[in-house]
mmCIF file of C-alpha atoms in Angstrom:
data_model
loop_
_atom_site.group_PDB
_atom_site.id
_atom_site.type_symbol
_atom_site.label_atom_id
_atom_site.label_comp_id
_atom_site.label_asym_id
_atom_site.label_seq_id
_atom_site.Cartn_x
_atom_site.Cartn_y
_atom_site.Cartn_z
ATOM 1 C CA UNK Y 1 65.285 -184.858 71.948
ATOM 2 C CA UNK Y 2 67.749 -186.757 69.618
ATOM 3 C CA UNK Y 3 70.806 -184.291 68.462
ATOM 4 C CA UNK Y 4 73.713 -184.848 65.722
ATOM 5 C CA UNK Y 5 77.083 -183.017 65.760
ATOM 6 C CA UNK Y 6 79.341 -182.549 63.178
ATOM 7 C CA UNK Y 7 82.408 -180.400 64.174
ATOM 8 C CA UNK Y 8 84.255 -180.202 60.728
ATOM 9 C CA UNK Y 9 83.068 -178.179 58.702
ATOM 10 C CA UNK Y 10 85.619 -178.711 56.141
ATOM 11 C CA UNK Y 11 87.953 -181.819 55.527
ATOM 12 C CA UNK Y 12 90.590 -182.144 52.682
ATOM 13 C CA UNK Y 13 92.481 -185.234 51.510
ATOM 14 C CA UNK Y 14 94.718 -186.476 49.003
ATOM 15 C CA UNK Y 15 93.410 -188.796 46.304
ATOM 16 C CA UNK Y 16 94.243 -192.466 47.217
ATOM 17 C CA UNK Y 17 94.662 -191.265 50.950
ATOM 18 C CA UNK Y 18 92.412 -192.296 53.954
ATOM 19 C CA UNK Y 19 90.219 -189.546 55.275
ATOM 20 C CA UNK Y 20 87.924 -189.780 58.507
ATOM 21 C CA UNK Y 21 84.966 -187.988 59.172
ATOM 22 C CA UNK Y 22 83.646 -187.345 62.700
ATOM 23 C CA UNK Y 23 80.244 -187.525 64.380
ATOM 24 C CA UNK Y 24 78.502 -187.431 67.629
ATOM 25 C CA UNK Y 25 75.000 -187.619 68.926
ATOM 26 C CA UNK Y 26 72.927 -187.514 71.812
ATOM 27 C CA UNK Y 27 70.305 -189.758 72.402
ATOM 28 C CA UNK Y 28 68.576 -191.592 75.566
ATOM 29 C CA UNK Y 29 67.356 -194.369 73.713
ATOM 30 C CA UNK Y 30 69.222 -197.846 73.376
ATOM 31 C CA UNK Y 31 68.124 -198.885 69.996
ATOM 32 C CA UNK Y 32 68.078 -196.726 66.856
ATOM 33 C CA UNK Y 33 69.774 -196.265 63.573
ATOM 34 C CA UNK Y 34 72.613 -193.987 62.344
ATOM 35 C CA UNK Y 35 73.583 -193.252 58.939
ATOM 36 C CA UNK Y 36 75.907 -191.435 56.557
ATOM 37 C CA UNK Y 37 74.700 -189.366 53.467
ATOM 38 C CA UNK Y 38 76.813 -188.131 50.485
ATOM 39 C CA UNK Y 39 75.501 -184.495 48.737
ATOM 40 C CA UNK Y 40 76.971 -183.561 45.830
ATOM 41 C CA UNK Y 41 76.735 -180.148 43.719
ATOM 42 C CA UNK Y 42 73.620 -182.271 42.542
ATOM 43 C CA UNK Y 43 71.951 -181.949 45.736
ATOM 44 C CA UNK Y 44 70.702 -185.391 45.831
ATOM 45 C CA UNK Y 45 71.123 -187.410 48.665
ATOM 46 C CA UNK Y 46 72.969 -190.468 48.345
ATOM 47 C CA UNK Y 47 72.898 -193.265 51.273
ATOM 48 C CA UNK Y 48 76.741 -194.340 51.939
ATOM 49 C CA UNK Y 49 76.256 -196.357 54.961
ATOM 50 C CA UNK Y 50 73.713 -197.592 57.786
ATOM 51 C CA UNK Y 51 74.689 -199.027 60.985
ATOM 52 C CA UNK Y 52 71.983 -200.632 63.739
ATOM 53 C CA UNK Y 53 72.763 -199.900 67.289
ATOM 54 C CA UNK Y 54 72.123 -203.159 68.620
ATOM 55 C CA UNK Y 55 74.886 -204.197 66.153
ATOM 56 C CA UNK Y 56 78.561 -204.427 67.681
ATOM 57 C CA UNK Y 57 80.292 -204.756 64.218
ATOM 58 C CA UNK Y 58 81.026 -201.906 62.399
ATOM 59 C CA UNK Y 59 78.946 -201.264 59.103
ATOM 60 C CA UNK Y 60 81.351 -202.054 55.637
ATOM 61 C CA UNK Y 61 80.483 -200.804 52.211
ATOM 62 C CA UNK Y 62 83.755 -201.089 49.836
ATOM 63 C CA UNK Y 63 86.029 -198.208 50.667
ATOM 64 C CA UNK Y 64 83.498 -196.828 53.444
ATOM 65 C CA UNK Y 65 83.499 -197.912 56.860
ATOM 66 C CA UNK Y 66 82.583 -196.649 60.051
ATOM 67 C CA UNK Y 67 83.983 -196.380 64.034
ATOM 68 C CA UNK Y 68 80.725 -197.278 66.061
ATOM 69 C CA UNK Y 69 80.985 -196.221 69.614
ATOM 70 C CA UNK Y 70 78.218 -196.804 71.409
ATOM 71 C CA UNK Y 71 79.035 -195.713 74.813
ATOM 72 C CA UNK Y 72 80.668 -192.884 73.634
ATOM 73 C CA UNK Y 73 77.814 -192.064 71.146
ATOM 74 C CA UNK Y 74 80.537 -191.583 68.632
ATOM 75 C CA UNK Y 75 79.694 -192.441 64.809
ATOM 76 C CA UNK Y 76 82.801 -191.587 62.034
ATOM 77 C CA UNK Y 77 83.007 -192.223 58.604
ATOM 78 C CA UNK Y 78 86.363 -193.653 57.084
ATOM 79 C CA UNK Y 79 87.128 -193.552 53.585
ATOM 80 C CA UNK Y 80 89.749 -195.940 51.967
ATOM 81 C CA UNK Y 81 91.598 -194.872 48.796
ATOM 82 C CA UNK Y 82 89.799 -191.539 48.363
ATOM 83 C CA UNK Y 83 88.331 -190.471 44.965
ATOM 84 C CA UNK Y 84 87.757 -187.293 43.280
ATOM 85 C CA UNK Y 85 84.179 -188.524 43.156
ATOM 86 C CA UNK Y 86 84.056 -188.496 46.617
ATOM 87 C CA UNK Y 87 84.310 -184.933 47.009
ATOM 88 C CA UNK Y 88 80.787 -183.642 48.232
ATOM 89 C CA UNK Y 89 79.006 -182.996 51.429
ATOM 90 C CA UNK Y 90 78.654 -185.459 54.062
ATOM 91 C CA UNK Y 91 75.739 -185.815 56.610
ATOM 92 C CA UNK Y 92 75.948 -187.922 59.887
ATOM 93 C CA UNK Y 93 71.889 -188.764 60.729
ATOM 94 C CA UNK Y 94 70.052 -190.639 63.181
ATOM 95 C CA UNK Y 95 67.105 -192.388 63.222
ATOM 96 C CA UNK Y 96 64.590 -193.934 65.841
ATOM 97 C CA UNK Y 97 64.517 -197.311 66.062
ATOM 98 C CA UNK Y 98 60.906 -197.285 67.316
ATOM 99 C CA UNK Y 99 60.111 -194.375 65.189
ATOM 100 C CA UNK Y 100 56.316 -194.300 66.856
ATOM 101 C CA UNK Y 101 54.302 -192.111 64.012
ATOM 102 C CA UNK Y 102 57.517 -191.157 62.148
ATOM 103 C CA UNK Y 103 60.817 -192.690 60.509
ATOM 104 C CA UNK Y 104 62.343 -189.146 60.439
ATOM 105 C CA UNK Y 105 65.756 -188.947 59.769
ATOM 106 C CA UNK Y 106 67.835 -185.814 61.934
ATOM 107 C CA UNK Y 107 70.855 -184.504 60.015
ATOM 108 C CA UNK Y 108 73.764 -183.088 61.630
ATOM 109 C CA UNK Y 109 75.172 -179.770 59.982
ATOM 110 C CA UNK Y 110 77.560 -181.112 57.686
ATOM 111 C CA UNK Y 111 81.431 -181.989 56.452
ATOM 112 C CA UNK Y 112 82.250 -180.797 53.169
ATOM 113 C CA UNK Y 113 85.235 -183.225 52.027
ATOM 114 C CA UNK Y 114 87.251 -181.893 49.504
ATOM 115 C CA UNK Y 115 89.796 -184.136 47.144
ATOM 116 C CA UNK Y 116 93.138 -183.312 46.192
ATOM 117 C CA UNK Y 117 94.507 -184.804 42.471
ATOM 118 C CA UNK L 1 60.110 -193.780 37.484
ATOM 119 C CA UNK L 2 63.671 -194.944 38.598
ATOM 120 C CA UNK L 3 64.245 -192.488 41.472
ATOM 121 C CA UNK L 4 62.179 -189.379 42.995
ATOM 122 C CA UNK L 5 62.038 -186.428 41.217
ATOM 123 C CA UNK L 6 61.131 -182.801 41.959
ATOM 124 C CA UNK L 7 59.740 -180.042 40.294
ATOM 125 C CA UNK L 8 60.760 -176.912 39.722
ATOM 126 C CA UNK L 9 64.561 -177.428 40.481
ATOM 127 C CA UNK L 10 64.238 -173.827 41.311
ATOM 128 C CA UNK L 11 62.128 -171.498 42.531
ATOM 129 C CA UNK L 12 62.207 -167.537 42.491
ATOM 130 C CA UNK L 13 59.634 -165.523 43.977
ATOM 131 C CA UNK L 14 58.273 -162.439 45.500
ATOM 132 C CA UNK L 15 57.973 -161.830 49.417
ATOM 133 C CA UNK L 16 54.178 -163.039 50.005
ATOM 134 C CA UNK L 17 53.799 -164.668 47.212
ATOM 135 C CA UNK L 18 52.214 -168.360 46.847
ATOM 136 C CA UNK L 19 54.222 -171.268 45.847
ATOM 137 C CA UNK L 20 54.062 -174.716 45.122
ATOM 138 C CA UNK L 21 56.539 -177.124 45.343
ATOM 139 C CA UNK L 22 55.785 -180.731 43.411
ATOM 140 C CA UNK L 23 57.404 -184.452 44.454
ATOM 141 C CA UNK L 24 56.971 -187.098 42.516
ATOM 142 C CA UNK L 25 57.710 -190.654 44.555
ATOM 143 C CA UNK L 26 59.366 -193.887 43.689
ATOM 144 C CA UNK L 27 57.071 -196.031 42.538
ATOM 145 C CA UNK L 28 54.968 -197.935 44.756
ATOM 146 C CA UNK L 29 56.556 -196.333 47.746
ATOM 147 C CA UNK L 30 53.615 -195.853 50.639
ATOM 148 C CA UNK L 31 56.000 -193.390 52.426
ATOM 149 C CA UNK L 32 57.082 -189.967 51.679
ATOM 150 C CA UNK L 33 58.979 -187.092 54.021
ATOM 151 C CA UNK L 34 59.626 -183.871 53.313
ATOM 152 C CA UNK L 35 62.877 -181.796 54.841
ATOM 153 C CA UNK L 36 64.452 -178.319 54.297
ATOM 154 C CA UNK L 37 67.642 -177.357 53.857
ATOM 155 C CA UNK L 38 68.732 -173.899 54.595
ATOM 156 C CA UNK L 39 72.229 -172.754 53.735
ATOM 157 C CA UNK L 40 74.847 -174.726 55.719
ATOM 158 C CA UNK L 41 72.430 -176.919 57.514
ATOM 159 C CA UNK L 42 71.399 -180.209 57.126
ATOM 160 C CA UNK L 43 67.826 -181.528 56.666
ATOM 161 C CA UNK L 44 65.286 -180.814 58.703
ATOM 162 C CA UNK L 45 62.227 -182.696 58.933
ATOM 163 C CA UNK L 46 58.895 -180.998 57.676
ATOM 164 C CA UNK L 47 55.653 -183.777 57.106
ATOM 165 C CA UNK L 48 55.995 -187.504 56.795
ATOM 166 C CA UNK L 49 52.897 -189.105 54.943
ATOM 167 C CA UNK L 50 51.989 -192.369 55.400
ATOM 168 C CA UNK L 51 49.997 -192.917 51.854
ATOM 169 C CA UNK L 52 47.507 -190.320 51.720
ATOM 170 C CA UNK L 53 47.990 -189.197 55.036
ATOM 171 C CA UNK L 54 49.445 -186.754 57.103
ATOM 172 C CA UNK L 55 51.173 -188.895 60.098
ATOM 173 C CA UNK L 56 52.995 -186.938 61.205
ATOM 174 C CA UNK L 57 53.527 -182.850 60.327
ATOM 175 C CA UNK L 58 55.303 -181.484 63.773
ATOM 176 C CA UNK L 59 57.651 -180.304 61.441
ATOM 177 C CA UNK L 60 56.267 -177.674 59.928
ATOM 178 C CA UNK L 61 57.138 -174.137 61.200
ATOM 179 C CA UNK L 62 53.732 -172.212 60.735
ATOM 180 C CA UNK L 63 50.450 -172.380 59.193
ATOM 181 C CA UNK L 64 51.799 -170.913 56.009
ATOM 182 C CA UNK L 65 53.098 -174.039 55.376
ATOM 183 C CA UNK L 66 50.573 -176.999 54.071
ATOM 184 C CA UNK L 67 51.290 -180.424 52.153
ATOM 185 C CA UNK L 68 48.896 -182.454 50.416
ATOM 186 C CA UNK L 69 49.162 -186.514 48.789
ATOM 187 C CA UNK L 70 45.568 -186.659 47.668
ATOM 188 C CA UNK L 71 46.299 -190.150 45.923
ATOM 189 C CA UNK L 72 48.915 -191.645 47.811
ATOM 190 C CA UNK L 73 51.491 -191.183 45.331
ATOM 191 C CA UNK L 74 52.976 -187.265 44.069
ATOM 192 C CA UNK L 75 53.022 -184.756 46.747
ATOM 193 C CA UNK L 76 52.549 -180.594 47.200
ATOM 194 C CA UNK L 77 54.520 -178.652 49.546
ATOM 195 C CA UNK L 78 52.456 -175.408 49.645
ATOM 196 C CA UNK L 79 53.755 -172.154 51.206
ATOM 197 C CA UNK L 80 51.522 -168.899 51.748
ATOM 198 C CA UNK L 81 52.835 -165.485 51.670
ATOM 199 C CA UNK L 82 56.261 -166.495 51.628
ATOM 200 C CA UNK L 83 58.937 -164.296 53.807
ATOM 201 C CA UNK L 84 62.569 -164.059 52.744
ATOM 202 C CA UNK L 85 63.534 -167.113 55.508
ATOM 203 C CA UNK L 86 61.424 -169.483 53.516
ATOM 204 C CA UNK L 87 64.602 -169.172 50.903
ATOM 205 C CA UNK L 88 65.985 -173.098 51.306
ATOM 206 C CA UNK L 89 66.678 -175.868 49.270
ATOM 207 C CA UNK L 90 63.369 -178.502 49.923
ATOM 208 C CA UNK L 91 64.139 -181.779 49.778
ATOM 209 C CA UNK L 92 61.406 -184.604 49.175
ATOM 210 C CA UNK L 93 62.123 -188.448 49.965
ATOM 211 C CA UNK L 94 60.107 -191.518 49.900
ATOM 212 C CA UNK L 95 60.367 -195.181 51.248
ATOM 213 C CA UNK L 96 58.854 -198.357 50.397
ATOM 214 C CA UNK L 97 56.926 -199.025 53.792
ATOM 215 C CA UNK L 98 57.997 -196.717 56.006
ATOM 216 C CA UNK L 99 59.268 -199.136 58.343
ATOM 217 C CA UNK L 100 61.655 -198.950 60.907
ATOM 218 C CA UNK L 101 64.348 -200.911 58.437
ATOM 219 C CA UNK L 102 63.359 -198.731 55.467
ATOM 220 C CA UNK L 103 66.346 -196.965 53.549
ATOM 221 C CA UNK L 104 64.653 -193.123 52.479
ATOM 222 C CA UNK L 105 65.453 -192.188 49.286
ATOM 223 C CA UNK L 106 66.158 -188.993 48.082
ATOM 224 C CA UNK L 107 64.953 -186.464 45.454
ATOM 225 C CA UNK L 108 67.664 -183.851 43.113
ATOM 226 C CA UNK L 109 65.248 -181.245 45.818
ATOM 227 C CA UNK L 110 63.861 -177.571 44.917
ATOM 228 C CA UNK L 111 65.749 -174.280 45.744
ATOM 229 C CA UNK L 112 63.844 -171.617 46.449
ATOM 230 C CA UNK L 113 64.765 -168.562 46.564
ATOM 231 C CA UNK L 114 62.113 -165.658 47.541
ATOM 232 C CA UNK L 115 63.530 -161.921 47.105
#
């Protein structure tokens, strides 16, 4: 069975700093799918970032990029130029690439960011 | 509509009481999961319905548990005699295909909270 790991529970940074969130997973499978989710207060999950497997570059999106480690099975989330709106929860997940029956997603246990003005 | 959307955002109830927990999809979407969050966890898979469906409900802890997409599009998460570990925040998410390649998107989710 797949497994996500999140071992910050909290993170703080400065507005306009650089912040980077760690994840790790456990898998025996070559080909699959990891993401990042935002949750804020609204509860509402919010896709930040998706990165294939079979991909060597790492995944961009504006001020959110991410450290793709494949041997390693490492997965973190950097944010550039942080924002007050980026304070919120953040959820490493991974996904089969040959999801069989199922696409379901499997959530690690959290980082909740906070940012300093 | 322009996103999913859940109803009731909340939910308070009575140990072993009935409850009913509504998701409306994203238009058009053929796919639609269901997860629960309990407090400090992340998501955990429930059902995933593949139209009308079932495809897949190895998620489900217990036979007090039952969801239903008669016509492919909204969905009931139905819970029997509800216990006081039941209390989570449900989430409800849908995807165009539910392909491999598919981004899931999420709905605002229910708490509920039984006493």
């Amino acid at each position: 069975a797949q497994t996500v790991t999140q071992s910050q529970p909290e993170m703080s940074v400065q507005e306009a700093e650089t912040v980077t969130l760690s994840c790790t997973y456990d898998t025996s499978e070559s080909d699959y799918y990891l993401f990042w989710y935002k949750q804020p207060p609204s509860r509402q999950m919010i896709l930040v970032i998706r990165q294939e497997a079979y991909k060597q570059q790492n995944a961009t999106e504006n001020r959110f990029s991410v450290n793709f480690q494949k041997a390693a099975k490492s997965f973190s989330l950097k944010i550039s130029d942080s924002q007050l709106g980026d304070a919120a929860m953040y959820f490493c997940a991974y996904r089969r690439y040959y999801g069989g029956a199922t696409n379901k997603l499997i959530f690690g246990t959290g980082t909740l960011l906070a940012v300093q003005p | 509509g322009a996103g999913v959307s859940q109803t009731p955002s909340n939910k308070v109830t009575e140990k072993g009481k009935y409850v009913e927990l509504r998701c409306d999809p994203i238009s058009g979407h053929t796919a639609l999961y269901w997860y629960r969050q309990s407090l400090g966890q992340g998501p955990e898979f429930l059902i995933y319905f593949q139209g009308t469906g079932a495809a897949d409900d190895s998620g489900l802890p217990n036979d007090r548990f039952f969801a239903v997409r008669p016509e492919g599009s909204v969905s009931t998460l139905k819970i029997q005699r509800t216990e006081r570990g039941d209390s989570a925040v449900y989430l409800c998410a849908s995807s165009p295909t539910g392909s491999n390649t598919d981004t899931q998107y999420f709905g605002p989710g229910t708490r509920l909270t039984v006493l």
